[in-house]
Tab-separated table of C-alpha atoms in Angstrom:
chain	number	residue	atom	x	y	z
A	126	GLU	CA	69.443	90.932	185.938
A	127	LYS	CA	71.614	88.070	187.025
A	128	PRO	CA	73.981	86.592	184.471
A	129	PRO	CA	72.642	83.390	182.851
A	130	GLY	CA	72.955	80.229	184.942
A	131	ARG	CA	73.037	81.931	188.341
A	132	LEU	CA	70.499	80.908	190.930
A	133	PRO	CA	68.917	83.349	193.384
A	134	VAL	CA	70.660	83.310	196.760
A	135	ALA	CA	68.467	81.604	199.368
A	136	THR	CA	68.294	83.908	202.387
A	137	LYS	CA	67.180	82.895	205.863
A	138	LEU	CA	66.810	84.744	209.148
A	139	VAL	CA	67.741	82.602	212.180
A	140	THR	CA	68.507	83.050	215.876
A	141	ASP	CA	71.417	81.918	218.012
A	142	ASP	CA	69.437	78.773	218.829
A	143	ASP	CA	69.900	77.710	215.185
A	144	ARG	CA	73.679	78.188	215.239
A	145	PRO	CA	74.567	74.444	215.565
A	146	ALA	CA	72.459	73.606	212.475
A	147	VAL	CA	73.972	76.529	210.568
A	148	TYR	CA	77.501	75.375	211.404
A	149	ALA	CA	76.618	71.827	210.319
A	150	SER	CA	75.455	73.259	206.993
A	151	VAL	CA	78.712	75.199	206.599
A	152	ALA	CA	80.654	71.987	207.275
A	153	ARG	CA	78.691	70.229	204.497
A	154	HIS	CA	79.584	73.035	202.098
A	155	PHE	CA	83.241	72.668	203.078
A	156	ASP	CA	82.977	68.918	202.419
A	157	ASN	CA	81.768	69.802	198.898
A	158	GLY	CA	84.853	71.975	198.365
A	159	GLU	CA	82.932	75.231	198.719
A	160	GLN	CA	83.861	78.310	200.744
A	161	ALA	CA	82.107	80.626	203.206
A	162	PHE	CA	82.143	84.229	204.381
A	163	VAL	CA	81.276	85.313	207.918
A	164	VAL	CA	80.530	89.042	208.166
A	165	CYS	CA	80.693	90.891	211.483
A	166	PRO	CA	79.714	94.500	212.269
A	167	LEU	CA	82.829	95.264	214.350
A	168	ILE	CA	86.555	94.560	214.092
A	169	GLU	CA	87.104	94.236	217.849
A	170	GLU	CA	84.783	93.926	220.838
A	171	SER	CA	83.314	97.115	222.244
A	172	GLU	CA	82.453	97.826	225.862
A	173	LYS	CA	79.518	99.943	224.680
A	174	LEU	CA	78.009	97.495	222.190
A	175	ASP	CA	77.089	93.863	222.791
A	176	LEU	CA	78.035	92.710	219.287
A	177	VAL	CA	80.147	89.898	217.869
A	178	SER	CA	83.489	91.130	216.543
A	179	ALA	CA	85.537	89.847	213.632
A	180	VAL	CA	88.514	89.101	215.905
A	181	LYS	CA	86.445	87.032	218.351
A	182	THR	CA	84.567	85.318	215.503
A	183	PHE	CA	87.853	84.458	213.785
A	184	ASP	CA	89.025	82.676	216.956
A	185	SER	CA	85.648	80.976	217.346
A	186	MET	CA	85.570	79.771	213.725
A	187	GLN	CA	89.088	78.333	214.017
A	188	ALA	CA	87.930	76.364	217.067
A	189	THR	CA	84.615	75.334	215.472
A	190	PHE	CA	86.214	74.225	212.177
A	191	PRO	CA	89.690	72.993	213.236
A	192	ARG	CA	90.269	71.001	210.011
A	193	HIS	CA	89.613	74.045	207.828
A	194	ARG	CA	91.616	77.130	206.969
A	195	VAL	CA	90.125	80.372	208.277
A	196	GLY	CA	91.320	83.868	207.379
A	197	MET	CA	90.255	87.349	208.449
A	198	VAL	CA	90.092	90.722	206.703
A	199	HIS	CA	88.960	94.101	208.009
A	200	GLY	CA	89.313	97.783	207.263
A	201	ARG	CA	92.224	98.452	209.648
A	202	MET	CA	94.490	96.083	207.741
A	203	LYS	CA	96.908	97.495	205.211
A	204	ALA	CA	95.523	97.233	201.679
A	205	ASP	CA	98.309	94.893	200.507
A	206	GLU	CA	97.732	92.525	203.457
A	207	ARG	CA	93.978	92.540	202.817
A	208	ASN	CA	94.538	91.926	199.098
A	209	GLU	CA	96.929	89.053	199.847
A	210	LEU	CA	94.340	87.342	202.058
A	211	MET	CA	91.579	87.924	199.492
A	212	GLY	CA	93.863	86.396	196.855
A	213	ARG	CA	94.443	83.336	199.044
A	214	PHE	CA	90.671	82.983	199.499
A	215	ARG	CA	90.123	83.341	195.741
A	216	GLN	CA	92.787	80.653	195.110
A	217	LYS	CA	90.989	78.322	197.553
A	218	GLU	CA	93.863	78.385	200.046
A	219	LEU	CA	91.316	79.421	202.701
A	220	ASP	CA	87.949	77.782	203.341
A	221	MET	CA	86.399	80.604	205.332
A	222	LEU	CA	86.919	84.319	205.429
A	223	VAL	CA	85.781	86.254	208.493
A	224	ALA	CA	85.351	89.888	207.512
A	225	THR	CA	83.771	93.215	208.228
A	226	SER	CA	81.786	95.038	205.557
A	227	VAL	CA	85.108	95.759	203.814
A	228	ILE	CA	84.109	92.918	201.427
A	229	GLU	CA	80.902	94.733	200.461
A	230	VAL	CA	82.045	95.719	196.964
A	231	GLY	CA	84.450	94.357	194.373
A	232	VAL	CA	84.842	90.802	195.650
A	233	ASP	CA	84.245	87.957	193.199
A	234	ILE	CA	84.737	84.459	194.642
A	235	PRO	CA	82.574	82.057	192.582
A	236	ASN	CA	83.399	79.156	194.925
A	237	ALA	CA	81.936	80.962	197.972
A	238	THR	CA	78.408	79.625	198.433
A	239	MET	CA	77.721	80.469	202.082
A	240	MET	CA	77.542	83.797	203.864
A	241	LEU	CA	76.774	84.168	207.540
A	242	ILE	CA	75.983	87.725	208.625
A	243	GLU	CA	76.293	88.314	212.362
A	244	HIS	CA	73.996	90.997	213.825
A	245	PRO	CA	72.266	91.767	210.511
A	246	GLU	CA	70.172	94.394	212.298
A	247	ARG	CA	73.310	96.571	212.307
A	248	PHE	CA	73.328	96.763	208.507
A	249	GLY	CA	70.935	98.615	206.205
A	250	LEU	CA	69.022	96.926	203.380
A	251	ALA	CA	71.373	98.259	200.697
A	252	GLN	CA	74.438	97.074	202.604
A	253	LEU	CA	72.910	93.641	203.227
A	254	HIS	CA	72.085	93.414	199.505
A	255	GLN	CA	75.685	94.300	198.586
A	256	LEU	CA	77.058	91.735	201.044
A	257	ARG	CA	74.730	89.001	199.771
A	258	GLY	CA	75.924	89.846	196.261
A	259	ARG	CA	79.398	88.488	197.154
A	260	ILE	CA	77.965	84.960	196.872
A	261	GLY	CA	75.801	83.302	194.249
A	262	ARG	CA	78.402	83.939	191.566
A	263	SER	CA	78.366	80.458	190.041
A	264	ASP	CA	75.807	77.894	188.939
A	265	ARG	CA	75.676	76.366	192.464
A	266	GLN	CA	73.003	77.237	195.010
A	267	SER	CA	74.216	79.796	197.565
A	268	TYR	CA	72.881	80.623	201.016
A	269	CYS	CA	72.899	83.852	203.021
A	270	ILE	CA	72.151	83.259	206.693
A	271	LEU	CA	71.275	86.227	208.903
A	272	LEU	CA	72.280	85.337	212.480
A	273	ALA	CA	70.200	87.624	214.683
A	274	GLY	CA	70.410	87.708	218.451
A	275	GLY	CA	67.305	87.747	220.634
A	276	ALA	CA	67.021	91.520	221.006
A	277	ALA	CA	67.790	92.022	217.318
A	278	PHE	CA	64.303	91.044	216.260
A	279	GLY	CA	62.873	94.189	217.836
A	280	GLU	CA	62.776	97.121	215.446
A	281	ALA	CA	64.686	95.304	212.703
A	282	GLU	CA	62.442	92.263	212.349
A	283	GLU	CA	60.195	93.655	209.591
A	284	ARG	CA	63.184	94.915	207.603
A	285	LEU	CA	65.120	91.658	207.936
A	286	ARG	CA	62.125	89.491	207.079
A	287	PHE	CA	61.508	91.624	203.983
A	288	PHE	CA	65.164	91.212	203.019
A	289	THR	CA	64.807	87.429	203.151
A	290	SER	CA	61.781	87.601	200.826
A	291	THR	CA	63.462	89.167	197.779
A	292	THR	CA	66.734	89.483	195.896
A	293	ASP	CA	65.358	92.348	193.771
A	294	GLY	CA	67.506	95.419	194.423
A	295	PHE	CA	64.780	97.773	193.192
A	296	ARG	CA	62.202	96.336	195.642
A	297	LEU	CA	64.771	96.556	198.432
A	298	ALA	CA	65.462	100.213	197.587
A	299	GLU	CA	61.724	100.997	197.607
A	300	LYS	CA	61.310	99.315	201.002
A	301	ASP	CA	64.356	101.151	202.348
A	302	LEU	CA	62.820	104.461	201.239
A	303	GLU	CA	59.494	103.511	202.816
A	304	LEU	CA	61.098	102.511	206.135
A	305	ARG	CA	63.276	105.607	206.324
A	306	GLY	CA	60.380	107.900	205.365
């Protein structure tokens, strides 16, 4: 069960066409003094996979939100460098943290109320649930936005739509078992 006073994280599945509205929402959260995560499936671009990378997203977010402080963490960074950046985010010295799934466990930033997950079809239900659990850690409403590309809705659509319908880890585990057979 959630600790008292915490609201369920509102989760929404959107496409690239919705990106301008999503970014406007992030800007409003920044204006309220809140912070955001952006999670990417890759550290750097791949010639084999047409996926958004953390490095490219970091550059894009700096250009999209020029008045705000954007940081980046990923698994290839040294632990002390990653911890230093996480500490700066926790101390509100950064407004946005672009990351890979390295933030999946052990991150507690109560002021982070937005999470954008790029290519959510690349993550399993359990991993998405863990990532979403990094927000919603205060009494303020938090939002998890799954940014799926056009082709992403193929095989993953049922799974992602189910994910948006519940925050119950047990129900997610049952669905994961059902989908995996």
